[in-house]
XYZ file of N, CA and C in Angstrom:
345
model
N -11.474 -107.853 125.382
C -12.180 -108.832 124.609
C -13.667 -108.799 124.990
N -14.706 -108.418 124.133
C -16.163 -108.245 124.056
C -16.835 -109.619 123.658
N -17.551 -110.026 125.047
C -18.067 -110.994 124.607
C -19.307 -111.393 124.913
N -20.515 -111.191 124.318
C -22.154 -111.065 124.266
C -22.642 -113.012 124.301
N -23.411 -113.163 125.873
C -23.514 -114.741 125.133
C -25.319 -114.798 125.560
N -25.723 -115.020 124.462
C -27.528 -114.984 124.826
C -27.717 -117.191 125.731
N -28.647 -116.947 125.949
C -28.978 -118.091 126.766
C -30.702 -117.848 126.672
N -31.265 -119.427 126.805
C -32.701 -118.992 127.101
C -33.215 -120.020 126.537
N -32.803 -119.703 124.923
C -33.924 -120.511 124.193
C -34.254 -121.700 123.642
N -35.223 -122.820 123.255
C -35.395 -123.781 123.236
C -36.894 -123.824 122.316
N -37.573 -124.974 122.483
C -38.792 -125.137 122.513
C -39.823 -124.994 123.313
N -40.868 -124.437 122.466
C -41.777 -124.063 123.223
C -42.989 -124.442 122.663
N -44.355 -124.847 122.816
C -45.470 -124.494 122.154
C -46.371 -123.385 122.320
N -47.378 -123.201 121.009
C -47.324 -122.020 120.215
C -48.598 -121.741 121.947
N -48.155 -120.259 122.342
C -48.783 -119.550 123.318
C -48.243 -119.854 124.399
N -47.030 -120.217 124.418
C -46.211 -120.547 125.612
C -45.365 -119.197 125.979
N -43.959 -119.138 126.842
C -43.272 -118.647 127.477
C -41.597 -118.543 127.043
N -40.929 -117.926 126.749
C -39.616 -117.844 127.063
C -38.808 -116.999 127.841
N -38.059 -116.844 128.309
C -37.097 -115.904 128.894
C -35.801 -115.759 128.279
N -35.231 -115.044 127.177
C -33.422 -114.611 127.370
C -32.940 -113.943 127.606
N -31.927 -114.844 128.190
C -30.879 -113.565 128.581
C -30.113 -113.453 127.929
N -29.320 -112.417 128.113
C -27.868 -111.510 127.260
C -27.113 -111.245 128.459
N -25.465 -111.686 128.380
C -24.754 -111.681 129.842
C -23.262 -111.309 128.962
N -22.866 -110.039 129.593
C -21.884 -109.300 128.787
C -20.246 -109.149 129.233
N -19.463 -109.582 128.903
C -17.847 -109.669 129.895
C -17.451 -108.745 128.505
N -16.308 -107.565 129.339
C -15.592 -106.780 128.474
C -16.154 -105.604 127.819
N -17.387 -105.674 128.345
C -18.392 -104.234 128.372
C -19.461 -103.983 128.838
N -19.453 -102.393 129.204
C -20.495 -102.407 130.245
C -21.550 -102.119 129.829
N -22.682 -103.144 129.788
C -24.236 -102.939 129.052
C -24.592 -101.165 130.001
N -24.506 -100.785 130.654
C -25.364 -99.349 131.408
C -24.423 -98.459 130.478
N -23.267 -98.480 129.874
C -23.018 -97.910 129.126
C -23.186 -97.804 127.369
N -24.503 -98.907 127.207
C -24.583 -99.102 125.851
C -26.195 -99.152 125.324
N -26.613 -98.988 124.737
C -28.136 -99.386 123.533
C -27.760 -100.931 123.725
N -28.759 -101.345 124.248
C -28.760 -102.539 123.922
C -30.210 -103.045 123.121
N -29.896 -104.166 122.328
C -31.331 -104.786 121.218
C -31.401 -106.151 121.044
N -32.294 -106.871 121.115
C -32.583 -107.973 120.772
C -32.985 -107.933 119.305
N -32.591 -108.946 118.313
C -32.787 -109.095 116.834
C -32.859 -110.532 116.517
N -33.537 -110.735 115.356
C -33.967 -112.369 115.534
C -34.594 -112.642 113.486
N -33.506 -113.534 113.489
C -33.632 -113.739 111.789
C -33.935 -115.320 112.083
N -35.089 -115.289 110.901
C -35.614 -116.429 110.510
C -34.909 -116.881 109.618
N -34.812 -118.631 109.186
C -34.155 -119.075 107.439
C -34.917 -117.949 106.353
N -34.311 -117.706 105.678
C -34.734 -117.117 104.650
C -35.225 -115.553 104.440
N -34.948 -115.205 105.828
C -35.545 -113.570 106.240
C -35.037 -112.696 106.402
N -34.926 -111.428 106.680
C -33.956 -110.343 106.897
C -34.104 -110.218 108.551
N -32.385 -110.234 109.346
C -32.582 -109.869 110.042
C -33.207 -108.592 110.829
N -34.101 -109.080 111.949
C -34.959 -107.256 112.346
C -34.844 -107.172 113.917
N -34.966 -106.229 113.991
C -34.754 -105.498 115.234
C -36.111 -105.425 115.984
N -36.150 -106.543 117.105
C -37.544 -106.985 117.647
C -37.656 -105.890 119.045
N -36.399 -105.743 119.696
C -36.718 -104.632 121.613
C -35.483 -103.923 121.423
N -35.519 -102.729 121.953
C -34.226 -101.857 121.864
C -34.267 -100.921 123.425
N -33.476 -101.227 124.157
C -33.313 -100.305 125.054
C -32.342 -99.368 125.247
N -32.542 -98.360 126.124
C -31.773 -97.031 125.936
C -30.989 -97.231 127.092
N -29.626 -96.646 127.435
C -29.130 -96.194 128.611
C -30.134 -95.889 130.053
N -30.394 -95.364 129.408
C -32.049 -94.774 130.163
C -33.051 -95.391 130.691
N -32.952 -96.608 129.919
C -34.259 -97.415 130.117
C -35.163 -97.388 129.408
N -35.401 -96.314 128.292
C -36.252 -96.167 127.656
C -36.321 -97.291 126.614
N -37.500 -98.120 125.917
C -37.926 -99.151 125.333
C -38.546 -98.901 124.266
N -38.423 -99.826 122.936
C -39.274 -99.828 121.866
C -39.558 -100.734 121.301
N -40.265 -101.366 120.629
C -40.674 -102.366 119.847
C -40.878 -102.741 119.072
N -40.860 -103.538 117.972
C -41.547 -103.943 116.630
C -42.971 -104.421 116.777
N -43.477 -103.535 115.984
C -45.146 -103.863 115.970
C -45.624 -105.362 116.210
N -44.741 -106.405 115.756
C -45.357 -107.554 115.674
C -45.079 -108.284 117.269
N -44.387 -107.709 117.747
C -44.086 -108.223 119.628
C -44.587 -107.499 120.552
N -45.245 -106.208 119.773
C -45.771 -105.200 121.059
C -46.643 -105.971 121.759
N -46.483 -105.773 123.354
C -47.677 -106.072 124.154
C -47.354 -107.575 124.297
N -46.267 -108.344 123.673
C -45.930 -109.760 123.860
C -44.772 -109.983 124.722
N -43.996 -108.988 123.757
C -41.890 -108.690 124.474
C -42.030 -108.136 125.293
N -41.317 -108.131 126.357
C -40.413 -106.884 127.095
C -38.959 -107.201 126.809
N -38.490 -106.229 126.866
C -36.937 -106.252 126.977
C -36.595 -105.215 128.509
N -35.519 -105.957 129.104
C -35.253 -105.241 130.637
C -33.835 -105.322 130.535
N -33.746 -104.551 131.268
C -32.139 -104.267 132.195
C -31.706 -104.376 133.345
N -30.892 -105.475 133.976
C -30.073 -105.130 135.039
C -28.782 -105.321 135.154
N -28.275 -104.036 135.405
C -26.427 -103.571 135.292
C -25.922 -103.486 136.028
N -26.608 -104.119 137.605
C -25.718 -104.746 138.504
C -25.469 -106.097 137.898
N -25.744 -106.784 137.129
C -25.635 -108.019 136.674
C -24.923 -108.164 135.490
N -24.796 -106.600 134.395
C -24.513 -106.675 133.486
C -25.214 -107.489 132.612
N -26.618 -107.498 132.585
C -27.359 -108.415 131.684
C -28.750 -107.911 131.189
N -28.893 -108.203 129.971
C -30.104 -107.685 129.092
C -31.286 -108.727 129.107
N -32.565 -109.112 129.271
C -33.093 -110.185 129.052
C -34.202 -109.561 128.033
N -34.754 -110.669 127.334
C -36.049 -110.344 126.986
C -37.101 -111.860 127.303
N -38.130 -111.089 128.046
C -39.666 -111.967 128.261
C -40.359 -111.855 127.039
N -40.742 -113.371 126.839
C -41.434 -113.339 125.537
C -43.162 -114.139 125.777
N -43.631 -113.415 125.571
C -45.352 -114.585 126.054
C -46.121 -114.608 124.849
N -47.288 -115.283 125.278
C -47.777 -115.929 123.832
C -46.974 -115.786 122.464
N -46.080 -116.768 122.689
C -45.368 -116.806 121.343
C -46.301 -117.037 120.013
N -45.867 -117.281 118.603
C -46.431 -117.923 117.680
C -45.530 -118.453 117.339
N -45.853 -119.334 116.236
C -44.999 -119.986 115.215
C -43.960 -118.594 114.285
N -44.299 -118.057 113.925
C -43.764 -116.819 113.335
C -42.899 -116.533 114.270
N -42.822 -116.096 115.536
C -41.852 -115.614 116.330
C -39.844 -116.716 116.462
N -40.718 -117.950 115.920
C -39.550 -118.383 115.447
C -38.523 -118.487 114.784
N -37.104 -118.257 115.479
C -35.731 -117.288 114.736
C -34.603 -117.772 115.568
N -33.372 -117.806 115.523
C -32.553 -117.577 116.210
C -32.663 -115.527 116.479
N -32.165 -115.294 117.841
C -32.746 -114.147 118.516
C -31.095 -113.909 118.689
N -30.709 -112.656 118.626
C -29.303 -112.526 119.056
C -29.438 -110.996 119.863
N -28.388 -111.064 120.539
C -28.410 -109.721 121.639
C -27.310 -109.092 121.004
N -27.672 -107.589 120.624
C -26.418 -106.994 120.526
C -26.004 -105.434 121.392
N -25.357 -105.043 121.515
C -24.812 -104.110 122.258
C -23.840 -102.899 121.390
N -24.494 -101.891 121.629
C -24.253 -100.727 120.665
C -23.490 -99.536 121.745
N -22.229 -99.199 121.356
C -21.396 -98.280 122.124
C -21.025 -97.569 121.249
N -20.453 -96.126 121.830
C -20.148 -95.015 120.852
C -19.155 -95.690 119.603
N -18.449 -96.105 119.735
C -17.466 -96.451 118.932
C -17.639 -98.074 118.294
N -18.441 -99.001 118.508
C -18.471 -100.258 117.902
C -20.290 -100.885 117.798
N -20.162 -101.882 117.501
C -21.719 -102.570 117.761
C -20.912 -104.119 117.948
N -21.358 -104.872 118.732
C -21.058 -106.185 118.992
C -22.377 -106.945 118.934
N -21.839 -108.419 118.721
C -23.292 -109.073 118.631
C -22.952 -110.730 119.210
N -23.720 -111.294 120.252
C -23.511 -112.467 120.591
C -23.885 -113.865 119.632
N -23.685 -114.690 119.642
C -23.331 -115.851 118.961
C -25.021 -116.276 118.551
N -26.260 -115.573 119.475
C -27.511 -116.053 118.882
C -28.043 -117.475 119.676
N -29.130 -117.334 119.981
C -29.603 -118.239 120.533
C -31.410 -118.724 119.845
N -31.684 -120.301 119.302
C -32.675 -120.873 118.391
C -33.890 -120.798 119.580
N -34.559 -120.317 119.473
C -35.761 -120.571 119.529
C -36.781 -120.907 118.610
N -37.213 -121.965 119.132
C -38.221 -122.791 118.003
C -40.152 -122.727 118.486
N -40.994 -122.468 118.187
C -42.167 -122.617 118.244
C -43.015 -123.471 117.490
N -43.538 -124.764 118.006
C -44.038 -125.775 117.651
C -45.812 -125.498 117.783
N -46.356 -125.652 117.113
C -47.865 -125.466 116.808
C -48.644 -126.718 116.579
């Protein structure tokens, strides 16, 4: 049983701070792509940090230089640091986890940015 649960988010005001995490039972994140994705009301969900097995990282233009997304798999957990937020960056954010054979996705966590 695969089960992805993000944690983190809340309110913030606009140029503030968040931290989430992604904490994984029933699979092993060092064995997977893991991504943070984050849909607004009315928007298409998009693919904001993507990390590799590897470690290797990428971004959506509009978080570069804002996001990080990290890994630690002694912990089994994905986080992403988020700084100077905006109002725009506001979405529920969901962690998902990509393995040869499936993609899973946790339940999503609201982050709100107040201006």
């Amino acid at each position: 049983q695969v089960q992805l649960v993000e944690s983190g988010g809340g309110l913030v005001q606009a140029g503030g701070s968040l931290r989430l995490s992604c904490a994984g039972s029933g699979i092993i994140f060092r064995l997977s792509v893991m991504g943070w994705y984050r849909q607004a009301p009315g928007k298409q969900r998009e693919l904001v940090a993507q990390i590799s097995r590897a470690g290797s990282t990428s971004y959506a233009d509009s978080v570069k230089g804002r996001f990080t997304i990290s890994r630690d798999n002694a912990k089994n957990a994905v986080y992403l640091q988020m700084i100077s937020l905006k109002p725009e960056d506001a979405a529920v954010y969901y962690c998902k986890a990509s393995t040869a054979s499936s993609d899973y996705w946790g339940q999503g966590t609201q982050v709100t940015v107040s201006s």
